[in-house]
PDB file of C-alpha atoms in Angstrom:
ATOM      1  CA  MET A 143     116.704  93.124 120.101  1.00  0.00           C
ATOM      2  CA  GLU A 144     115.367  91.212 117.139  1.00  0.00           C
ATOM      3  CA  ASP A 145     112.461  88.823 117.369  1.00  0.00           C
ATOM      4  CA  TRP A 146     113.578  85.275 118.026  1.00  0.00           C
ATOM      5  CA  GLU A 147     111.919  82.000 118.858  1.00  0.00           C
ATOM      6  CA  LEU A 148     112.777  78.485 119.910  1.00  0.00           C
ATOM      7  CA  ARG A 149     111.370  75.508 118.098  1.00  0.00           C
ATOM      8  CA  PRO A 150     111.903  71.797 118.696  1.00  0.00           C
ATOM      9  CA  ALA A 151     114.716  70.352 116.606  1.00  0.00           C
ATOM     10  CA  VAL A 152     114.076  67.617 114.072  1.00  0.00           C
ATOM     11  CA  PRO A 153     116.562  65.054 112.746  1.00  0.00           C
ATOM     12  CA  ALA A 154     116.965  67.055 109.512  1.00  0.00           C
ATOM     13  CA  ASP A 155     118.517  69.936 111.534  1.00  0.00           C
ATOM     14  CA  VAL A 156     121.671  67.954 112.288  1.00  0.00           C
ATOM     15  CA  ASP A 157     123.757  69.125 109.316  1.00  0.00           C
ATOM     16  CA  GLU A 158     122.986  72.809 109.856  1.00  0.00           C
ATOM     17  CA  VAL A 159     123.743  72.479 113.581  1.00  0.00           C
ATOM     18  CA  ALA A 160     126.997  70.584 112.899  1.00  0.00           C
ATOM     19  CA  GLU A 161     128.121  73.252 110.456  1.00  0.00           C
ATOM     20  CA  LEU A 162     127.315  76.038 112.911  1.00  0.00           C
ATOM     21  CA  ARG A 163     129.292  74.233 115.612  1.00  0.00           C
ATOM     22  CA  ALA A 164     132.338  74.091 113.341  1.00  0.00           C
ATOM     23  CA  VAL A 165     132.101  77.816 112.596  1.00  0.00           C
ATOM     24  CA  VAL A 166     131.500  78.930 116.186  1.00  0.00           C
ATOM     25  CA  LEU A 167     134.103  76.724 117.877  1.00  0.00           C
ATOM     26  CA  ARG A 168     136.857  77.053 115.279  1.00  0.00           C
ATOM     27  CA  GLY A 169     138.706  79.995 116.863  1.00  0.00           C
ATOM     28  CA  ASP A 170     138.776  78.535 120.370  1.00  0.00           C
ATOM     29  CA  LEU A 171     139.681  75.055 119.153  1.00  0.00           C
ATOM     30  CA  GLU A 172     142.480  76.425 116.970  1.00  0.00           C
ATOM     31  CA  ARG A 173     143.794  78.471 119.904  1.00  0.00           C
ATOM     32  CA  LEU A 174     143.867  75.266 121.978  1.00  0.00           C
ATOM     33  CA  GLY A 175     145.486  73.292 119.140  1.00  0.00           C
ATOM     34  CA  ARG A 176     142.479  70.972 118.908  1.00  0.00           C
ATOM     35  CA  PHE A 177     140.624  71.971 115.727  1.00  0.00           C
ATOM     36  CA  ASP A 178     139.966  69.116 113.333  1.00  0.00           C
ATOM     37  CA  GLU A 179     137.764  69.987 110.344  1.00  0.00           C
ATOM     38  CA  SER A 180     136.012  66.612 110.339  1.00  0.00           C
ATOM     39  CA  ARG A 181     135.954  65.762 114.050  1.00  0.00           C
ATOM     40  CA  VAL A 182     134.219  69.008 115.061  1.00  0.00           C
ATOM     41  CA  ARG A 183     131.214  68.057 112.916  1.00  0.00           C
ATOM     42  CA  THR A 184     131.299  64.308 113.586  1.00  0.00           C
ATOM     43  CA  ARG A 185     131.179  64.780 117.365  1.00  0.00           C
ATOM     44  CA  LEU A 186     127.995  66.824 117.006  1.00  0.00           C
ATOM     45  CA  ARG A 187     126.368  64.396 114.582  1.00  0.00           C
ATOM     46  CA  ASP A 188     127.204  61.423 116.832  1.00  0.00           C
ATOM     47  CA  GLY A 189     125.666  63.087 119.893  1.00  0.00           C
ATOM     48  CA  PHE A 190     122.741  64.942 118.308  1.00  0.00           C
ATOM     49  CA  VAL A 191     119.451  64.156 120.061  1.00  0.00           C
ATOM     50  CA  PRO A 192     116.583  66.164 118.561  1.00  0.00           C
ATOM     51  CA  ALA A 193     114.370  65.474 121.598  1.00  0.00           C
ATOM     52  CA  TYR A 194     116.744  67.521 123.814  1.00  0.00           C
ATOM     53  CA  THR A 195     117.559  70.180 121.229  1.00  0.00           C
ATOM     54  CA  ARG A 196     115.849  73.411 120.252  1.00  0.00           C
ATOM     55  CA  VAL A 197     116.601  75.514 117.214  1.00  0.00           C
ATOM     56  CA  ILE A 198     116.898  79.281 117.603  1.00  0.00           C
ATOM     57  CA  GLU A 199     115.299  81.210 114.761  1.00  0.00           C
ATOM     58  CA  VAL A 200     115.646  84.933 114.166  1.00  0.00           C
ATOM     59  CA  GLY A 201     113.141  86.362 111.727  1.00  0.00           C
ATOM     60  CA  GLY A 202     112.031  82.814 110.932  1.00  0.00           C
ATOM     61  CA  VAL A 203     115.550  81.766 109.837  1.00  0.00           C
ATOM     62  CA  PHE A 204     117.941  79.312 111.515  1.00  0.00           C
ATOM     63  CA  ALA A 205     120.314  81.266 113.768  1.00  0.00           C
ATOM     64  CA  GLY A 206     121.439  78.783 116.401  1.00  0.00           C
ATOM     65  CA  CYS A 207     120.637  75.929 118.700  1.00  0.00           C
ATOM     66  CA  VAL A 208     120.746  74.779 122.295  1.00  0.00           C
ATOM     67  CA  ALA A 209     120.291  71.398 123.951  1.00  0.00           C
ATOM     68  CA  VAL A 210     119.310  70.558 127.518  1.00  0.00           C
ATOM     69  CA  ARG A 211     120.086  66.925 128.329  1.00  0.00           C
ATOM     70  CA  PRO A 212     118.696  65.472 131.574  1.00  0.00           C
ATOM     71  CA  GLU A 213     120.845  63.402 133.919  1.00  0.00           C
ATOM     72  CA  ALA A 214     120.139  62.116 137.409  1.00  0.00           C
ATOM     73  CA  ASP A 215     121.498  65.053 139.437  1.00  0.00           C
ATOM     74  CA  ALA A 216     121.409  67.871 136.870  1.00  0.00           C
ATOM     75  CA  HIS A 217     120.565  68.828 133.311  1.00  0.00           C
ATOM     76  CA  TRP A 218     123.445  69.550 130.920  1.00  0.00           C
ATOM     77  CA  LEU A 219     123.228  72.697 128.826  1.00  0.00           C
ATOM     78  CA  GLU A 220     124.965  71.725 125.592  1.00  0.00           C
ATOM     79  CA  HIS A 221     125.448  72.806 121.993  1.00  0.00           C
ATOM     80  CA  PHE A 222     124.500  76.429 122.648  1.00  0.00           C
ATOM     81  CA  TYR A 223     125.636  78.094 119.435  1.00  0.00           C
ATOM     82  CA  LEU A 224     124.575  81.326 117.787  1.00  0.00           C
ATOM     83  CA  ALA A 225     125.484  82.249 114.236  1.00  0.00           C
ATOM     84  CA  PRO A 226     128.146  84.992 114.193  1.00  0.00           C
ATOM     85  CA  HIS A 227     125.829  87.451 112.424  1.00  0.00           C
ATOM     86  CA  VAL A 228     123.377  87.448 115.382  1.00  0.00           C
ATOM     87  CA  GLN A 229     125.912  87.419 118.221  1.00  0.00           C
ATOM     88  CA  GLY A 230     126.166  90.521 120.377  1.00  0.00           C
ATOM     89  CA  ARG A 231     122.503  91.462 119.989  1.00  0.00           C
ATOM     90  CA  GLY A 232     121.228  90.096 123.308  1.00  0.00           C
ATOM     91  CA  ILE A 233     119.691  86.983 121.782  1.00  0.00           C
ATOM     92  CA  GLY A 234     122.039  84.594 123.604  1.00  0.00           C
ATOM     93  CA  SER A 235     121.258  86.222 126.953  1.00  0.00           C
ATOM     94  CA  ALA A 236     117.526  86.125 126.209  1.00  0.00           C
ATOM     95  CA  VAL A 237     117.597  82.439 125.228  1.00  0.00           C
ATOM     96  CA  LEU A 238     119.697  81.596 128.278  1.00  0.00           C
ATOM     97  CA  GLY A 239     117.302  83.578 130.477  1.00  0.00           C
ATOM     98  CA  ARG A 240     114.370  81.537 129.213  1.00  0.00           C
ATOM     99  CA  LEU A 241     116.214  78.261 129.838  1.00  0.00           C
ATOM    100  CA  LEU A 242     117.238  79.369 133.339  1.00  0.00           C
ATOM    101  CA  GLY A 243     113.626  80.294 134.109  1.00  0.00           C
ATOM    102  CA  GLU A 244     112.529  76.810 133.049  1.00  0.00           C
ATOM    103  CA  ALA A 245     115.250  75.241 135.221  1.00  0.00           C
ATOM    104  CA  ASP A 246     114.289  77.396 138.215  1.00  0.00           C
ATOM    105  CA  ARG A 247     110.594  76.520 137.880  1.00  0.00           C
ATOM    106  CA  GLY A 248     111.552  72.830 137.841  1.00  0.00           C
ATOM    107  CA  SER A 249     114.163  73.208 140.622  1.00  0.00           C
ATOM    108  CA  VAL A 250     116.775  71.800 138.246  1.00  0.00           C
ATOM    109  CA  ARG A 251     120.538  72.208 138.662  1.00  0.00           C
ATOM    110  CA  LEU A 252     122.270  73.009 135.363  1.00  0.00           C
ATOM    111  CA  ARG A 253     125.774  72.014 134.326  1.00  0.00           C
ATOM    112  CA  LEU A 254     127.793  72.898 131.251  1.00  0.00           C
ATOM    113  CA  ASN A 255     131.321  73.091 129.996  1.00  0.00           C
ATOM    114  CA  VAL A 256     133.097  75.696 127.915  1.00  0.00           C
ATOM    115  CA  LEU A 257     136.490  75.636 126.283  1.00  0.00           C
ATOM    116  CA  ARG A 258     139.237  77.330 128.300  1.00  0.00           C
ATOM    117  CA  GLY A 259     139.488  80.973 127.271  1.00  0.00           C
ATOM    118  CA  SER A 260     136.049  81.033 125.640  1.00  0.00           C
ATOM    119  CA  ALA A 261     134.208  84.358 125.792  1.00  0.00           C
ATOM    120  CA  ALA A 262     131.018  82.363 126.491  1.00  0.00           C
ATOM    121  CA  ARG A 263     132.217  81.745 130.038  1.00  0.00           C
ATOM    122  CA  ARG A 264     131.510  85.381 130.955  1.00  0.00           C
ATOM    123  CA  LEU A 265     127.907  85.041 129.735  1.00  0.00           C
ATOM    124  CA  TYR A 266     127.332  82.008 131.934  1.00  0.00           C
ATOM    125  CA  GLU A 267     128.984  83.550 134.985  1.00  0.00           C
ATOM    126  CA  ARG A 268     126.819  86.675 134.612  1.00  0.00           C
ATOM    127  CA  HIS A 269     123.805  84.352 134.816  1.00  0.00           C
ATOM    128  CA  GLY A 270     124.830  82.624 138.047  1.00  0.00           C
ATOM    129  CA  PHE A 271     127.038  79.745 136.889  1.00  0.00           C
ATOM    130  CA  VAL A 272     130.132  79.065 138.990  1.00  0.00           C
ATOM    131  CA  VAL A 273     133.228  76.984 138.252  1.00  0.00           C
ATOM    132  CA  GLU A 274     132.927  73.424 139.477  1.00  0.00           C
ATOM    133  CA  ARG A 275     136.213  72.117 138.035  1.00  0.00           C
ATOM    134  CA  GLU A 276     138.657  72.597 135.168  1.00  0.00           C
ATOM    135  CA  ASP A 277     140.941  70.464 133.067  1.00  0.00           C
ATOM    136  CA  ALA A 278     143.482  71.265 130.356  1.00  0.00           C
ATOM    137  CA  VAL A 279     140.765  71.967 127.756  1.00  0.00           C
ATOM    138  CA  ASP A 280     137.422  72.591 129.487  1.00  0.00           C
ATOM    139  CA  VAL A 281     135.955  74.613 132.328  1.00  0.00           C
ATOM    140  CA  PHE A 282     132.956  72.926 133.962  1.00  0.00           C
ATOM    141  CA  LEU A 283     130.312  75.225 135.435  1.00  0.00           C
ATOM    142  CA  VAL A 284     127.228  74.621 137.549  1.00  0.00           C
ATOM    143  CA  ARG A 285     124.171  76.686 138.484  1.00  0.00           C
ATOM    144  CA  GLU A 286     121.795  75.795 141.280  1.00  0.00           C
ATOM    145  CA  PRO A 287     118.110  76.639 140.784  1.00  0.00           C
ATOM    146  CA  ALA A 288     116.944  79.922 142.311  1.00  0.00           C
ATOM    147  CA  ALA A 289     115.220  78.277 145.296  1.00  0.00           C
ATOM    148  CA  ARG A 290     118.441  76.518 146.361  1.00  0.00           C
ATOM    149  CA  ARG A 291     120.589  79.585 145.728  1.00  0.00           C
ATOM    150  CA  GLY A 292     118.205  81.610 147.900  1.00  0.00           C
ATOM    151  CA  ARG A 293     118.350  79.082 150.735  1.00  0.00           C
ATOM    152  CA  ARG A 294     122.128  78.985 150.558  1.00  0.00           C
ATOM    153  CA  THR A 295     122.280  82.794 150.797  1.00  0.00           C
ATOM    154  CA  GLU A 296     119.928  82.739 153.823  1.00  0.00           C
ATOM    155  CA  LEU A 297     122.087  80.118 155.563  1.00  0.00           C
ATOM    156  CA  LEU A 298     125.270  82.079 154.895  1.00  0.00           C
ATOM    157  CA  SER A 299     123.825  85.381 156.108  1.00  0.00           C
ATOM    158  CA  GLY A 300     121.909  83.969 159.071  1.00  0.00           C
TER     159      GLY A 300
END
């Protein structure tokens, strides 16, 4: 796997992140009949919070992003996009592994949503996320921190 790193996002990253979102989501949104060339970028720009966002760099070059937004009962994993040229190299799993380790150390439940039919769902399920609910467009997943998952397993087996 290539060397990668996470760095804090800055406001100037918004255009590059919005463009990546449009590229990465296009196929799934078109399949669902929901792709809009302008809206896909505007939604990201309107919700971009650099304080919750990290940029993924591979070889010192922008290659993706991920945001973790805190809420009262969980943190939302959002805007996890990797440029197509670095997908399939284990970087997404490695980044997710780091984020899950941080969540486990803080005993934080994570939530996210993926578009129905998205290949990303398999990645999340391999890392312990389970379906919480679905609607016509999205699948909502949740992952309990390791300490709670362990307790739940003990209760079920005991």
